[in-house]
PDB file of C-alpha atoms in Angstrom:
ATOM      1  CA  VAL A   1    -179.756-198.498-167.747  1.00  0.00           C
ATOM      2  CA  MET A   2    -177.502-196.853-165.088  1.00  0.00           C
ATOM      3  CA  MET A   3    -174.615-199.496-165.654  1.00  0.00           C
ATOM      4  CA  HIS A   4    -175.226-198.530-169.452  1.00  0.00           C
ATOM      5  CA  ILE A   5    -174.460-195.000-168.904  1.00  0.00           C
ATOM      6  CA  ILE A   6    -171.456-195.722-166.354  1.00  0.00           C
ATOM      7  CA  PHE A   7    -169.596-197.792-168.915  1.00  0.00           C
ATOM      8  CA  GLN A   8    -170.506-195.154-171.498  1.00  0.00           C
ATOM      9  CA  GLY A   9    -169.048-192.394-169.627  1.00  0.00           C
ATOM     10  CA  LEU A  10    -165.902-194.432-168.753  1.00  0.00           C
ATOM     11  CA  THR A  11    -165.326-195.895-172.254  1.00  0.00           C
ATOM     12  CA  GLY A  12    -167.218-193.808-174.735  1.00  0.00           C
ATOM     13  CA  ARG A  13    -168.663-197.198-175.910  1.00  0.00           C
ATOM     14  CA  PRO A  14    -172.061-199.047-175.727  1.00  0.00           C
ATOM     15  CA  SER A  15    -172.530-202.248-174.071  1.00  0.00           C
ATOM     16  CA  PHE A  16    -174.645-205.044-174.071  1.00  0.00           C
ATOM     17  CA  VAL A  17    -177.308-206.085-171.620  1.00  0.00           C
ATOM     18  CA  CYS A  18    -177.561-209.775-170.883  1.00  0.00           C
ATOM     19  CA  ASN A  19    -178.477-212.626-168.679  1.00  0.00           C
ATOM     20  CA  PRO A  20    -176.116-215.830-167.587  1.00  0.00           C
ATOM     21  CA  THR A  21    -176.262-219.489-167.938  1.00  0.00           C
ATOM     22  CA  PHE A  22    -172.996-221.533-166.415  1.00  0.00           C
ATOM     23  CA  ASP A  23    -170.823-224.118-167.213  1.00  0.00           C
ATOM     24  CA  PHE A  24    -168.995-224.640-164.093  1.00  0.00           C
ATOM     25  CA  SER A  25    -166.735-227.595-166.033  1.00  0.00           C
ATOM     26  CA  THR A  26    -165.244-224.754-168.302  1.00  0.00           C
ATOM     27  CA  ASP A  27    -165.646-222.208-165.960  1.00  0.00           C
ATOM     28  CA  SER A  28    -167.507-219.919-168.386  1.00  0.00           C
ATOM     29  CA  ALA A  29    -170.850-218.125-168.677  1.00  0.00           C
ATOM     30  CA  THR A  30    -173.012-217.924-171.783  1.00  0.00           C
ATOM     31  CA  LEU A  31    -174.164-214.538-171.711  1.00  0.00           C
ATOM     32  CA  ILE A  32    -177.386-213.994-173.723  1.00  0.00           C
ATOM     33  CA  HIS A  33    -180.363-211.334-174.834  1.00  0.00           C
ATOM     34  CA  CYS A  34    -182.852-210.886-177.368  1.00  0.00           C
ATOM     35  CA  LEU A  35    -181.050-208.465-179.047  1.00  0.00           C
ATOM     36  CA  GLY A  36    -177.328-207.228-179.354  1.00  0.00           C
ATOM     37  CA  CYS A  37    -175.410-203.851-180.204  1.00  0.00           C
ATOM     38  CA  THR A  38    -173.622-203.672-183.313  1.00  0.00           C
ATOM     39  CA  LYS A  39    -171.332-201.224-182.174  1.00  0.00           C
ATOM     40  CA  MET A  40    -169.694-202.458-178.961  1.00  0.00           C
ATOM     41  CA  ASP A  41    -166.272-200.940-180.266  1.00  0.00           C
ATOM     42  CA  GLY A  42    -167.591-197.336-180.412  1.00  0.00           C
ATOM     43  CA  PRO A  43    -170.150-195.510-182.580  1.00  0.00           C
ATOM     44  CA  ASP A  44    -167.436-194.342-185.044  1.00  0.00           C
ATOM     45  CA  LYS A  45    -166.139-198.032-185.429  1.00  0.00           C
ATOM     46  CA  PRO A  46    -167.250-200.734-188.091  1.00  0.00           C
ATOM     47  CA  SER A  47    -170.490-202.567-186.963  1.00  0.00           C
ATOM     48  CA  ALA A  48    -170.104-206.150-186.074  1.00  0.00           C
ATOM     49  CA  PRO A  49    -171.558-208.556-188.608  1.00  0.00           C
ATOM     50  CA  TYR A  50    -175.367-209.268-187.538  1.00  0.00           C
ATOM     51  CA  LYS A  51    -178.394-210.853-188.885  1.00  0.00           C
ATOM     52  CA  LEU A  52    -182.202-209.790-188.314  1.00  0.00           C
ATOM     53  CA  ARG A  53    -184.434-212.747-186.507  1.00  0.00           C
ATOM     54  CA  ASP A  54    -187.563-212.637-184.732  1.00  0.00           C
ATOM     55  CA  VAL A  55    -187.845-212.464-180.998  1.00  0.00           C
ATOM     56  CA  MET A  56    -187.817-216.410-179.954  1.00  0.00           C
ATOM     57  CA  GLU A  57    -190.401-215.911-177.718  1.00  0.00           C
ATOM     58  CA  ARG A  58    -192.966-214.368-179.196  1.00  0.00           C
ATOM     59  CA  GLN A  59    -191.979-215.926-183.071  1.00  0.00           C
ATOM     60  CA  GLU A  60    -192.575-212.344-184.372  1.00  0.00           C
ATOM     61  CA  GLY A  61    -190.838-208.833-184.461  1.00  0.00           C
ATOM     62  CA  ALA A  62    -187.416-208.242-185.426  1.00  0.00           C
ATOM     63  CA  VAL A  63    -183.874-208.340-183.320  1.00  0.00           C
ATOM     64  CA  PRO A  64    -180.566-207.866-184.501  1.00  0.00           C
ATOM     65  CA  GLN A  65    -178.586-211.193-183.427  1.00  0.00           C
ATOM     66  CA  VAL A  66    -175.165-209.692-183.338  1.00  0.00           C
ATOM     67  CA  THR A  67    -171.974-211.728-183.829  1.00  0.00           C
ATOM     68  CA  MET A  68    -169.151-210.322-181.374  1.00  0.00           C
ATOM     69  CA  ARG A  69    -165.669-210.893-181.575  1.00  0.00           C
ATOM     70  CA  THR A  70    -164.040-214.136-180.092  1.00  0.00           C
ATOM     71  CA  GLY A  71    -160.872-213.573-178.224  1.00  0.00           C
ATOM     72  CA  GLN A  72    -162.463-210.073-176.976  1.00  0.00           C
ATOM     73  CA  GLN A  73    -161.711-209.090-173.392  1.00  0.00           C
ATOM     74  CA  VAL A  74    -165.428-208.162-171.525  1.00  0.00           C
ATOM     75  CA  THR A  75    -166.346-206.347-168.225  1.00  0.00           C
ATOM     76  CA  VAL A  76    -169.698-207.452-166.670  1.00  0.00           C
ATOM     77  CA  ALA A  77    -171.166-205.403-164.086  1.00  0.00           C
ATOM     78  CA  ILE A  78    -174.369-204.329-162.365  1.00  0.00           C
ATOM     79  CA  PRO A  79    -175.150-201.623-159.412  1.00  0.00           C
ATOM     80  CA  ASP A  80    -176.483-203.286-156.375  1.00  0.00           C
ATOM     81  CA  GLU A  81    -178.614-200.500-154.799  1.00  0.00           C
ATOM     82  CA  LEU A  82    -176.256-197.528-155.548  1.00  0.00           C
ATOM     83  CA  ALA A  83    -174.019-198.759-152.594  1.00  0.00           C
ATOM     84  CA  ALA A  84    -171.662-201.219-154.844  1.00  0.00           C
ATOM     85  CA  LEU A  85    -170.775-202.155-158.304  1.00  0.00           C
ATOM     86  CA  ARG A  86    -170.527-206.239-158.994  1.00  0.00           C
ATOM     87  CA  TYR A  87    -168.826-207.477-161.635  1.00  0.00           C
ATOM     88  CA  PHE A  88    -166.690-210.108-163.151  1.00  0.00           C
ATOM     89  CA  THR A  89    -164.495-210.455-166.277  1.00  0.00           C
ATOM     90  CA  GLY A  90    -163.436-212.863-168.877  1.00  0.00           C
ATOM     91  CA  GLN A  91    -162.912-213.456-172.640  1.00  0.00           C
ATOM     92  CA  ILE A  92    -165.398-214.190-175.428  1.00  0.00           C
ATOM     93  CA  THR A  93    -164.254-217.584-176.615  1.00  0.00           C
ATOM     94  CA  GLU A  94    -167.465-218.663-178.728  1.00  0.00           C
ATOM     95  CA  ILE A  95    -170.542-217.075-180.254  1.00  0.00           C
ATOM     96  CA  PRO A  96    -173.361-219.987-180.073  1.00  0.00           C
ATOM     97  CA  GLU A  97    -176.095-220.095-182.268  1.00  0.00           C
ATOM     98  CA  THR A  98    -179.635-221.700-181.606  1.00  0.00           C
ATOM     99  CA  GLU A  99    -183.047-222.108-182.832  1.00  0.00           C
ATOM    100  CA  ARG A 100    -183.939-221.558-179.457  1.00  0.00           C
ATOM    101  CA  GLY A 101    -183.434-219.081-176.553  1.00  0.00           C
ATOM    102  CA  CYS A 102    -182.108-215.477-176.655  1.00  0.00           C
ATOM    103  CA  ARG A 103    -180.766-214.537-180.436  1.00  0.00           C
ATOM    104  CA  THR A 104    -177.371-212.946-179.061  1.00  0.00           C
ATOM    105  CA  GLN A 105    -174.894-215.045-177.644  1.00  0.00           C
ATOM    106  CA  ILE A 106    -171.811-214.976-176.138  1.00  0.00           C
ATOM    107  CA  LYS A 107    -169.644-217.531-174.497  1.00  0.00           C
ATOM    108  CA  VAL A 108    -167.361-216.255-171.972  1.00  0.00           C
ATOM    109  CA  LYS A 109    -164.382-218.119-170.333  1.00  0.00           C
ATOM    110  CA  LEU A 110    -164.238-216.388-167.103  1.00  0.00           C
ATOM    111  CA  ASP A 111    -161.452-214.960-165.040  1.00  0.00           C
ATOM    112  CA  GLY A 112    -162.031-216.881-161.981  1.00  0.00           C
ATOM    113  CA  ASN A 113    -164.851-219.534-160.804  1.00  0.00           C
ATOM    114  CA  ALA A 114    -167.930-220.160-162.596  1.00  0.00           C
ATOM    115  CA  GLU A 115    -169.298-221.848-159.642  1.00  0.00           C
ATOM    116  CA  GLN A 116    -168.401-218.946-157.067  1.00  0.00           C
ATOM    117  CA  LEU A 117    -170.089-216.292-159.521  1.00  0.00           C
ATOM    118  CA  TRP A 118    -173.083-218.681-159.385  1.00  0.00           C
ATOM    119  CA  ARG A 119    -172.905-218.730-155.625  1.00  0.00           C
ATOM    120  CA  ASN A 120    -172.409-215.013-155.507  1.00  0.00           C
ATOM    121  CA  TRP A 121    -175.000-214.246-157.476  1.00  0.00           C
ATOM    122  CA  THR A 122    -177.405-211.473-156.251  1.00  0.00           C
ATOM    123  CA  ALA A 123    -178.512-208.180-157.621  1.00  0.00           C
ATOM    124  CA  GLY A 124    -180.968-209.714-160.329  1.00  0.00           C
ATOM    125  CA  ILE A 125    -180.385-210.150-163.687  1.00  0.00           C
ATOM    126  CA  HIS A 126    -179.599-207.852-166.459  1.00  0.00           C
ATOM    127  CA  ARG A 127    -175.849-207.139-166.104  1.00  0.00           C
ATOM    128  CA  VAL A 128    -174.276-205.237-168.930  1.00  0.00           C
ATOM    129  CA  ALA A 129    -171.290-206.246-170.797  1.00  0.00           C
ATOM    130  CA  CYS A 130    -168.796-203.791-172.347  1.00  0.00           C
ATOM    131  CA  TYR A 131    -165.533-204.710-174.199  1.00  0.00           C
ATOM    132  CA  GLY A 132    -162.598-204.398-172.608  1.00  0.00           C
ATOM    133  CA  SER A 133    -160.853-204.952-169.048  1.00  0.00           C
ATOM    134  CA  LEU A 134    -162.401-202.213-167.276  1.00  0.00           C
ATOM    135  CA  VAL A 135    -161.762-203.227-163.521  1.00  0.00           C
ATOM    136  CA  LYS A 136    -159.060-200.351-162.836  1.00  0.00           C
ATOM    137  CA  ASP A 137    -161.919-198.005-164.530  1.00  0.00           C
ATOM    138  CA  LEU A 138    -164.584-199.292-162.011  1.00  0.00           C
ATOM    139  CA  GLU A 139    -162.480-199.095-159.252  1.00  0.00           C
ATOM    140  CA  ARG A 140    -161.739-195.227-159.959  1.00  0.00           C
ATOM    141  CA  PHE A 141    -165.561-194.793-160.463  1.00  0.00           C
ATOM    142  CA  CYS A 142    -166.431-196.412-157.356  1.00  0.00           C
ATOM    143  CA  ARG A 143    -163.654-194.552-155.403  1.00  0.00           C
ATOM    144  CA  PHE A 144    -165.343-190.841-156.908  1.00  0.00           C
ATOM    145  CA  ALA A 145    -168.692-191.952-156.089  1.00  0.00           C
ATOM    146  CA  ASP A 146    -168.013-193.693-152.748  1.00  0.00           C
ATOM    147  CA  MET A 147    -169.489-197.131-153.695  1.00  0.00           C
ATOM    148  CA  ARG A 148    -167.793-200.384-152.996  1.00  0.00           C
ATOM    149  CA  LEU A 149    -166.708-202.339-156.139  1.00  0.00           C
ATOM    150  CA  ILE A 150    -167.557-206.643-155.404  1.00  0.00           C
ATOM    151  CA  SER A 151    -165.589-209.490-157.548  1.00  0.00           C
ATOM    152  CA  GLU A 152    -168.494-211.890-158.113  1.00  0.00           C
ATOM    153  CA  VAL A 153    -165.762-214.459-158.973  1.00  0.00           C
ATOM    154  CA  VAL A 154    -163.579-214.633-155.801  1.00  0.00           C
TER     155      VAL A 154
END
């Protein structure tokens, strides 16, 4: 929740909770979760296309499977025990769709090395993705909050 609040405050836009799978051969991560946000551009902007689907793990309920925009730069971050923010950036290259797994998925070509991201992975799952290259914003926030900013791909 904290990262949602930070991104909302920095950008005025919502964000997308996600968990990764890695493709070392293309330096990509597929970021997935059972539902996505249709207003990633902001509350006053048009909604992204979506369709309602069941929750895969339960084969019941309804979640929006959001089709985010390919070519879009994203910043993904998580607080690390309030002493640091961990982050990585990349560009959405594909919107995978599958009958198995989480419904909303984005494949992100990382601005860095996927294996390094995997090796540096700490602070749990449920990182938060926000549209845009937000490193400068995160640097200012961390300086203000007296936190370290840690790139996970270097």
